mmCIF file of C-alpha atoms in Angstrom:
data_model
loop_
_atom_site.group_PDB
_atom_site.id
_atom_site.type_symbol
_atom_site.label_atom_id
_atom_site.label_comp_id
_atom_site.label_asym_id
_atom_site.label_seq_id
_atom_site.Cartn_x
_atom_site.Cartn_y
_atom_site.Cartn_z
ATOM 1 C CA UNK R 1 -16.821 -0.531 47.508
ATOM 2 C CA UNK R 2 -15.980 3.123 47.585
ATOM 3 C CA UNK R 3 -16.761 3.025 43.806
ATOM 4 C CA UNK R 4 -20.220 2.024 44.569
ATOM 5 C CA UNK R 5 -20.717 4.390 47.499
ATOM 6 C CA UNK R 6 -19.661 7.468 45.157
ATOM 7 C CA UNK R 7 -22.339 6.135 42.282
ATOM 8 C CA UNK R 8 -24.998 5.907 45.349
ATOM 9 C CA UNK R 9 -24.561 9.248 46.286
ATOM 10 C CA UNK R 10 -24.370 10.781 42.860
ATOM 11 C CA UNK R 11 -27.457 9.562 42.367
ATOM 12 C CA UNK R 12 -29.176 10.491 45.420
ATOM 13 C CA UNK R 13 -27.603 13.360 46.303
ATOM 14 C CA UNK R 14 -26.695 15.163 43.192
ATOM 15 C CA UNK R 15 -30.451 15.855 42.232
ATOM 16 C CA UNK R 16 -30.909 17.894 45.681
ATOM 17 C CA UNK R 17 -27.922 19.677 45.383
ATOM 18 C CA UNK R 18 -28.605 20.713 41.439
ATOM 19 C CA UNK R 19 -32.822 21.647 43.131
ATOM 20 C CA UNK R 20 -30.649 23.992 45.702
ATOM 21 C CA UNK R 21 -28.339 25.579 43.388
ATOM 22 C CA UNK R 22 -31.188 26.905 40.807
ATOM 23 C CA UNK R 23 -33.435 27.436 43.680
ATOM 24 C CA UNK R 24 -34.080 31.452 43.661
ATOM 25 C CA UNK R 25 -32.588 33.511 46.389
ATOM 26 C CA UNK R 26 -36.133 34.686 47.868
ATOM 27 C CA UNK R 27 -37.511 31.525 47.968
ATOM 28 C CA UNK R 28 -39.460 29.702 50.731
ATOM 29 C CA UNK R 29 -36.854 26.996 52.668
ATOM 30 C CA UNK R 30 -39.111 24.041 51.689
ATOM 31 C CA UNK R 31 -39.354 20.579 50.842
ATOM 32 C CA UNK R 32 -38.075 21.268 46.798
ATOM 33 C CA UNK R 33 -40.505 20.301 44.248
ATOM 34 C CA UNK R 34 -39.302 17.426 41.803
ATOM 35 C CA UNK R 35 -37.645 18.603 38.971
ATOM 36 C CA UNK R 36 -38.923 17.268 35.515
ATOM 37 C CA UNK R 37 -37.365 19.118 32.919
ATOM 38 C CA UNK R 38 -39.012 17.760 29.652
ATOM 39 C CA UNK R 39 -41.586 18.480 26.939
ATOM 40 C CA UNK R 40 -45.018 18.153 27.075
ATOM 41 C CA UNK R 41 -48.486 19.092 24.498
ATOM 42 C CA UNK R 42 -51.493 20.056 26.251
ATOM 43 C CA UNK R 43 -54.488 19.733 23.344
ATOM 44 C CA UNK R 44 -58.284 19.804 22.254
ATOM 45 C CA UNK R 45 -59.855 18.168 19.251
ATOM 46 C CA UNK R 46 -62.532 21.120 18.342
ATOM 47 C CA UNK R 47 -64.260 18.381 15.984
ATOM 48 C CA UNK R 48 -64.744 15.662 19.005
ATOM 49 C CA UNK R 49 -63.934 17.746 22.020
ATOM 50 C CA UNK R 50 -61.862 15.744 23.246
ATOM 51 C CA UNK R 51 -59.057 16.812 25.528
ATOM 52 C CA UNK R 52 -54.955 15.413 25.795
ATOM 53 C CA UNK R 53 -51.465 15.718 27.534
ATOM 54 C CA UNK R 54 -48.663 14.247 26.333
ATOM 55 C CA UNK R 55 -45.426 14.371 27.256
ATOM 56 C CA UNK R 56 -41.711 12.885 27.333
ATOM 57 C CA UNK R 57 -38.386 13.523 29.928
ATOM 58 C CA UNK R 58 -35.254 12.366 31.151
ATOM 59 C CA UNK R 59 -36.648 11.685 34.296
ATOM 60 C CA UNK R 60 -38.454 8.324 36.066
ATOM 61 C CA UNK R 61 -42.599 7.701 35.684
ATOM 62 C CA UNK R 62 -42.866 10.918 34.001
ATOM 63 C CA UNK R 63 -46.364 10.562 33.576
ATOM 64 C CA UNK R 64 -46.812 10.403 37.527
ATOM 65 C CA UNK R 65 -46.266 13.645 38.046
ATOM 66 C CA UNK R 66 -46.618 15.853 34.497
ATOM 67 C CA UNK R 67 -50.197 15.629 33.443
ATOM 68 C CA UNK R 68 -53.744 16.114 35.003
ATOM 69 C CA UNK R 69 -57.043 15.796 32.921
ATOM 70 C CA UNK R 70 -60.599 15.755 33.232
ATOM 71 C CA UNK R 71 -62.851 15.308 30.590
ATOM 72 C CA UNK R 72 -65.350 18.516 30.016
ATOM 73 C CA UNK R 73 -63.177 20.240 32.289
ATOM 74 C CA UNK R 74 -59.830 20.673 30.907
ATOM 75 C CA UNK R 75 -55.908 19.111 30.476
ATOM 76 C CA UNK R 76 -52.533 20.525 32.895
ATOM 77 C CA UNK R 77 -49.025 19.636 32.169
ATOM 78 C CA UNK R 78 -46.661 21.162 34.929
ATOM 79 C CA UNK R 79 -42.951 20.833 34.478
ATOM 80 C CA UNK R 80 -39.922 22.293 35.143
ATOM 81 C CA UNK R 81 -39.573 22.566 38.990
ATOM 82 C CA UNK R 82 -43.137 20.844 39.744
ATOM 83 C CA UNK R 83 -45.476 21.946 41.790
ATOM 84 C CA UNK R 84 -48.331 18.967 41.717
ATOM 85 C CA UNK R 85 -50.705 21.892 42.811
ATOM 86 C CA UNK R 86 -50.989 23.156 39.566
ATOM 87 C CA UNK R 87 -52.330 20.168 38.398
ATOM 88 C CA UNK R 88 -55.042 19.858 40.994
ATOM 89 C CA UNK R 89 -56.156 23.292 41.630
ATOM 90 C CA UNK R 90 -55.535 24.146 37.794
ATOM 91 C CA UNK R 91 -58.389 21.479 37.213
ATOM 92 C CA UNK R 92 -60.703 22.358 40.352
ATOM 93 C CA UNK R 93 -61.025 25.772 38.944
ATOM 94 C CA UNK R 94 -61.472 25.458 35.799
ATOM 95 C CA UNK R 95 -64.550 22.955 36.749
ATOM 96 C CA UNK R 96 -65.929 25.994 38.812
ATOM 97 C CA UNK R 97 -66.140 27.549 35.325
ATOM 98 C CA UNK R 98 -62.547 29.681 35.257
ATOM 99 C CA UNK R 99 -60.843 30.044 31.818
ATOM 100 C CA UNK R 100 -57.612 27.781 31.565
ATOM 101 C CA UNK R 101 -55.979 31.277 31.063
ATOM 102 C CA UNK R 102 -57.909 32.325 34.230
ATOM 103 C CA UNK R 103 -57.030 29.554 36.347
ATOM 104 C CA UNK R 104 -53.020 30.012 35.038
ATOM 105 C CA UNK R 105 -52.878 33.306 36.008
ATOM 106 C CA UNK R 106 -54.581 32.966 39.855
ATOM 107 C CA UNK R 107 -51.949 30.032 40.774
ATOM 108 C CA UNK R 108 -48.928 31.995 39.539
ATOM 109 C CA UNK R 109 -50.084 35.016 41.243
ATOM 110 C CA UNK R 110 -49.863 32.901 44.765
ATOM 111 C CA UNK R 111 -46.706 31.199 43.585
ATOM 112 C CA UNK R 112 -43.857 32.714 45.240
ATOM 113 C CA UNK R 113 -41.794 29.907 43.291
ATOM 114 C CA UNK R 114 -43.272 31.081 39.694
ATOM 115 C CA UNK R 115 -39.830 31.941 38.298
ATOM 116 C CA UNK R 116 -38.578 28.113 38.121
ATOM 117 C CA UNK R 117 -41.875 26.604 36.723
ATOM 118 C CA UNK R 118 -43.367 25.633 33.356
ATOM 119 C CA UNK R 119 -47.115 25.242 33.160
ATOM 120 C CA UNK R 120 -49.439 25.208 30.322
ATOM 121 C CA UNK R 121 -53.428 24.736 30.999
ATOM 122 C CA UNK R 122 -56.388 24.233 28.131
ATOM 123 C CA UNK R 123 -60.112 23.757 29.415
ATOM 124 C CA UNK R 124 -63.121 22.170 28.119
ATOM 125 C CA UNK R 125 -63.743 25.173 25.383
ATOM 126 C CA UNK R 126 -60.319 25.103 23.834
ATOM 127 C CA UNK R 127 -59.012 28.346 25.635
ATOM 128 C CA UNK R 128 -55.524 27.805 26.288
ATOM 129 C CA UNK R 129 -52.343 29.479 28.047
ATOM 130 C CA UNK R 130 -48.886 28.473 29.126
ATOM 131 C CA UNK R 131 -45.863 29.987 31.538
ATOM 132 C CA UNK R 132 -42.250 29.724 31.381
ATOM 133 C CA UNK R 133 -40.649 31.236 34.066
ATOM 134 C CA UNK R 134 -37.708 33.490 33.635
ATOM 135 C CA UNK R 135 -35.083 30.852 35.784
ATOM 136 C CA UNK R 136 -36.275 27.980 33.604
ATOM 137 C CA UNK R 137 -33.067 26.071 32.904
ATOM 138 C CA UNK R 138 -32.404 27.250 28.953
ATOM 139 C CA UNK R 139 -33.232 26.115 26.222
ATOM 140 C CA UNK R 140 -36.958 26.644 27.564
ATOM 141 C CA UNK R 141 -39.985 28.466 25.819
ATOM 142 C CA UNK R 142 -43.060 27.535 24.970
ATOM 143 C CA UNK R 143 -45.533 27.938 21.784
ATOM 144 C CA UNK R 144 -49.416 28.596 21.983
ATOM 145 C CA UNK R 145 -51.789 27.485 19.393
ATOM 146 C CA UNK R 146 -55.360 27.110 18.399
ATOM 147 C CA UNK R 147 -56.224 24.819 20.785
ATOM 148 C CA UNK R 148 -52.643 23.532 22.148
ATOM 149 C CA UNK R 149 -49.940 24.548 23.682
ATOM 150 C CA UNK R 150 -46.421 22.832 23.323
ATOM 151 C CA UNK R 151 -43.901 23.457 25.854
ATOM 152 C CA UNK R 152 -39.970 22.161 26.924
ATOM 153 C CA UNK R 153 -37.275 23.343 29.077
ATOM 154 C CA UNK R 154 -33.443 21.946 29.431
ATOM 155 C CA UNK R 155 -33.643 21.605 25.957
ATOM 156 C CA UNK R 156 -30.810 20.451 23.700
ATOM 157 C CA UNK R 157 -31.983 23.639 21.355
ATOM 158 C CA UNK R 158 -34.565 26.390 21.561
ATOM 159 C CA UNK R 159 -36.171 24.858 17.676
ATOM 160 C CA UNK R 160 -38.092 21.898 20.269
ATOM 161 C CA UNK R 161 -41.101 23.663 20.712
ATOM 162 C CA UNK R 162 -41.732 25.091 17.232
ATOM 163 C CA UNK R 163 -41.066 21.662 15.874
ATOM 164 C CA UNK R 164 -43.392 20.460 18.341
ATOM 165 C CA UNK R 165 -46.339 22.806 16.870
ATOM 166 C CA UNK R 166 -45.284 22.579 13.383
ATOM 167 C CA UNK R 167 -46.070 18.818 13.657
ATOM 168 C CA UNK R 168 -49.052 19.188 15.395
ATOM 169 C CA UNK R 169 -50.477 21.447 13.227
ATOM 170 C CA UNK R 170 -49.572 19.604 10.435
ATOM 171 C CA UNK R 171 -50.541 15.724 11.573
ATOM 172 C CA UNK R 172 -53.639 14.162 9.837
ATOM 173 C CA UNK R 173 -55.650 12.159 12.668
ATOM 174 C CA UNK R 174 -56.933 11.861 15.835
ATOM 175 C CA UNK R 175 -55.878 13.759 19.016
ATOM 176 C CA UNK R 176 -53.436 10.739 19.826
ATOM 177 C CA UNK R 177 -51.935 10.780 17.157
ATOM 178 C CA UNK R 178 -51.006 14.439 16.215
ATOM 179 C CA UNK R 179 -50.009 14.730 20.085
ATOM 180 C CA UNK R 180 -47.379 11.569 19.504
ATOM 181 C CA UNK R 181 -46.205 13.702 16.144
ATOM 182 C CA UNK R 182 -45.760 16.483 18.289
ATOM 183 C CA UNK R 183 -43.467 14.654 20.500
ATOM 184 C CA UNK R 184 -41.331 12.682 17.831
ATOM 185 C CA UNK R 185 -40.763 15.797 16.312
ATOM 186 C CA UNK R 186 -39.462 17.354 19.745
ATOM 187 C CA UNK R 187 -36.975 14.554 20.051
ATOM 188 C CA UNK R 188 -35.681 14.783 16.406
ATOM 189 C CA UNK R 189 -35.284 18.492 16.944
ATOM 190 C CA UNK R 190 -32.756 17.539 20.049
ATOM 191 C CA UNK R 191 -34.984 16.522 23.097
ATOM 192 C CA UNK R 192 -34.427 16.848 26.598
ATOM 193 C CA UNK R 193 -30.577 17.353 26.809
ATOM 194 C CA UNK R 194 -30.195 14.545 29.239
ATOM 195 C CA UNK R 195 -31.898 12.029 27.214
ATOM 196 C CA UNK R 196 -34.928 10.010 27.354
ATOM 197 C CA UNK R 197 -36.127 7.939 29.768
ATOM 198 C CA UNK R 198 -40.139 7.882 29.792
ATOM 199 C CA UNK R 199 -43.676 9.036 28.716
ATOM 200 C CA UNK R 200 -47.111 9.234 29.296
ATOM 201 C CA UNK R 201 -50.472 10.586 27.219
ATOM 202 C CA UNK R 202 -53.933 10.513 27.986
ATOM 203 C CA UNK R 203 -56.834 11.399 26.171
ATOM 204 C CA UNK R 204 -60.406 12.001 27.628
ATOM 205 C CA UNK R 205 -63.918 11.806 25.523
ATOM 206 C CA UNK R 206 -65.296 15.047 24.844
ATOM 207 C CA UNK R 207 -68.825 13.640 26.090
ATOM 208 C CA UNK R 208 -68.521 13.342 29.493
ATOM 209 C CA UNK R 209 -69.920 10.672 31.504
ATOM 210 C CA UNK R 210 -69.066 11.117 35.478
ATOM 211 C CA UNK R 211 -67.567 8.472 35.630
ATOM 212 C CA UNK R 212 -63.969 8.845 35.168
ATOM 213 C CA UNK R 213 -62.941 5.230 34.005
ATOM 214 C CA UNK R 214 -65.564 5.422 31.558
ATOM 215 C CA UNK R 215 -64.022 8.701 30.027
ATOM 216 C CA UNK R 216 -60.664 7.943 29.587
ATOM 217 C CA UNK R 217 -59.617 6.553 25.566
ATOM 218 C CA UNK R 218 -55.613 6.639 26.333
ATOM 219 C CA UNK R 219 -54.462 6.605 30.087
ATOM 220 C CA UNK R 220 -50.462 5.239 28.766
ATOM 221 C CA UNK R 221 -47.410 5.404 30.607
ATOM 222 C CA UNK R 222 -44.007 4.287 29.823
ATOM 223 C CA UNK R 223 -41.958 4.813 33.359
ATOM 224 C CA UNK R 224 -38.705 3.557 32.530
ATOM 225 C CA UNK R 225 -36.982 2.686 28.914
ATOM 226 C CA UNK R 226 -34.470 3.608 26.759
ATOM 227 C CA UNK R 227 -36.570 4.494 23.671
ATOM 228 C CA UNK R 228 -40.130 5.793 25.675
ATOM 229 C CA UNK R 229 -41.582 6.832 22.517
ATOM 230 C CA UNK R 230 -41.593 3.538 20.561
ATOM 231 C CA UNK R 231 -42.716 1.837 23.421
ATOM 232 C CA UNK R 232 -45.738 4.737 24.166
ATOM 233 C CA UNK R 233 -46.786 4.535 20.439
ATOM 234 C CA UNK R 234 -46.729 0.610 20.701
ATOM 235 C CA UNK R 235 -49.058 0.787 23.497
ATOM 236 C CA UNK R 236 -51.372 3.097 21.764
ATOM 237 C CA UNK R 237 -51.719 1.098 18.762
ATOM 238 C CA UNK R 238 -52.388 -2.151 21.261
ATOM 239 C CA UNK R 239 -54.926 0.241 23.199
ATOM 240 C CA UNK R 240 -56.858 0.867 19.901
ATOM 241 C CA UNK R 241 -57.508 -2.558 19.095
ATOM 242 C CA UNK R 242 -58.397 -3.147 22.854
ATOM 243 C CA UNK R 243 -61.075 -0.260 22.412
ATOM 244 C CA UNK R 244 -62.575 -1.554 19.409
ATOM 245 C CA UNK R 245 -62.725 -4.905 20.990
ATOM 246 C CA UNK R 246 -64.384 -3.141 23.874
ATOM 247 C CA UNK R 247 -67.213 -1.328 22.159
ATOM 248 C CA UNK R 248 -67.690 -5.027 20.661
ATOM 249 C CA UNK R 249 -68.439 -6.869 24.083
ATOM 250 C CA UNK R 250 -70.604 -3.231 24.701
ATOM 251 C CA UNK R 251 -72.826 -3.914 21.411
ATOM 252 C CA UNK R 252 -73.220 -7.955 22.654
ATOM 253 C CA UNK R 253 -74.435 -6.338 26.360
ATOM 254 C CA UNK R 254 -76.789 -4.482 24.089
ATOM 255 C CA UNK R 255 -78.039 -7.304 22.155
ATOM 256 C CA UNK R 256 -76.744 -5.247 18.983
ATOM 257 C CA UNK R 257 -75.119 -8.617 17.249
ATOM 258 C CA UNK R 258 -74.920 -6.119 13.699
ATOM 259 C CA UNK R 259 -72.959 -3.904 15.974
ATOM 260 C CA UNK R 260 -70.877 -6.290 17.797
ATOM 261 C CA UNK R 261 -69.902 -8.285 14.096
ATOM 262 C CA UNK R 262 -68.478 -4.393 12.622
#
C-alpha cells in the first residue's frame, strides 16, 4: 500500500513541485501553466498556402494544448511553460491583420512570465518568428526559416532543432509530410529527454472557406503511446485515402460521375 501511495504522489505531486522550482523569482503567485517541454514545426506551403503545426512531447494529449491554426490567418505552437493565451490571442491578432512577428512581440511584451516560454507564430503570408526564453530548461533553441520555424526545449542535445530544419528543408512533398520529416528527424537527433509519449499535426487549406471543418486536411492527434510518431504517420496515410474518398462522394453530389470514377 505505501508503495502505491508513494507512486500516486510522484505522479501528482512531483510535476507541481518541478513548475515551482523553475518558476522565476519575480513571478506572479498563480495557477502554473502546464509544462510541455517538447518540439514542435510551425509551417507554410508558399506553392498552396497552406498553413501547419506539428509537434511531439513527453507529455499526455500533446496536441490539446501545443498548436492553434486558422486557415488564411496563421499557425501557433506554444511550449515550454504554456500559456494557452498565446495560442488564442496570437491568432486573433494576426486575423486583425498583425504580422506573426507583430503579434509575437505584443504578447511577450505583456508577459511577465516570458522567460520560461517557447513560442513560435507564422501567419497567412509566410512571415514567421519564434521565442525561447532565457529559463527554458536546456537543451532549448529554436531555428527560423523561410516559411517555418522549428523549435524544442528539454532536449536530449542542442543538434534537435537544426536536424529538425535540415529535414524540412530538404523533404520532397506536401506540407504533411516535410512537417512529419521534421519531427522524425528531431527524435533521431535525441528527442525530448524524457521520452515520447504523443503528437498531434494539423494542416489547414490555403483557400479559405469560413467554415472551419471544411478547412481543415489533417486535424491528428496521438494522446497517449509509446511510439507517437508511427502511430501519427499511420493516421495520416489513413486520412489521405479518407480525403480522396471524400472529394469522391463531393464529385457524385455534383453529378461529376468522370470526377467521382478518378
Amino acid at each position: 500500500m505505501r508503495s502505491i501511495l508513494g507512486l500516486v504522489l510522484t505522479l501528482f505531486i512531483a510535476p507541481t513541485l518541478q513548475s515551482q522550482q523553475h518558476k522565476p523569482a519575480n513571478e506572479k503567485s498563480v495557477t502554473p501553466p502546464r509544462p510541455v517541454h517538447t518540439f514542435s514545426i510551425v509551417a507554410r506551403d508558399p506553392v498552396t498556402g497552406e498553413l501547419g503545426v506539428a509537434v511531439q512531447s513527453h507529455w499526455f494529449s500533446v496536441g490539446s494544448t501545443v498548436p492553434w491554426i486558422e486557415a488564411g490567418v496563421g499557425a501557433v505552437a506554444t511550449q515550454s511553460f504554456v500559456d494557452p493565451s498565446y495560442g488564442k490571442l496570437g491568432l486573433e491578432l494576426m486575423r486583425t491583420g498583425k504580422s506573426a512577428p507583430d503579434a509575437l512581440r505584443s504578447l511577450l511584451a505583456g508577459d511577465d512570465g516570458r522567460d520560461v516560454r517557447q513560442v513560435a507564430m507564422i501567419d497567412a503570408e509566410g512571415r514567421v518568428d519564434a521565442w525561447t526564453g532565457k529559463n527554458d530548461i536546456y537543451a532549448a533553441g529554436h531555428f527560423v526559416g523561410k516559411n517555418f520555424s522549428v523549435q524544442a526545449n528539454l532536449m536530449a542535445n542542442d543538434k534537435v532543432w537544426p536536424a529538425m530544419a535540415q529535414a524540412f528543408e530538404n523533404t520532397k512533398g506536401d506540407l504533411a509530410e516535410r512537417m512529419l520529416a521534421a519531427l522524425d528527424a528531431a527524435q533521431a537527433a535525441g528527442g525530448d529527454i524524457r521520452g515520447r509519449q504523443s503528437a498531434a499535426l494539423i494542416v489547414v487549406t490555403g483557400k479559405p472557406t469560413g467554415q472551419a471543418w471544411k478547412d481543415r486536411i489533417f486535424d491528428l492527434r496521438v494522446d497517449d503511446s509509446s511510439q507517437p510518431l508511427p502511430e501519427l504517420r499511420r493516421l495520416v496515410t489513413l486520412q489521405r485515402a479518407y480525403n480522396h474518398m471524400n472529394a469522391g462522394d463531393l464529385a457524385v453530389e455534383k453529378k461529376d460521375n468522370e470526377g467521382a470514377l478518378r
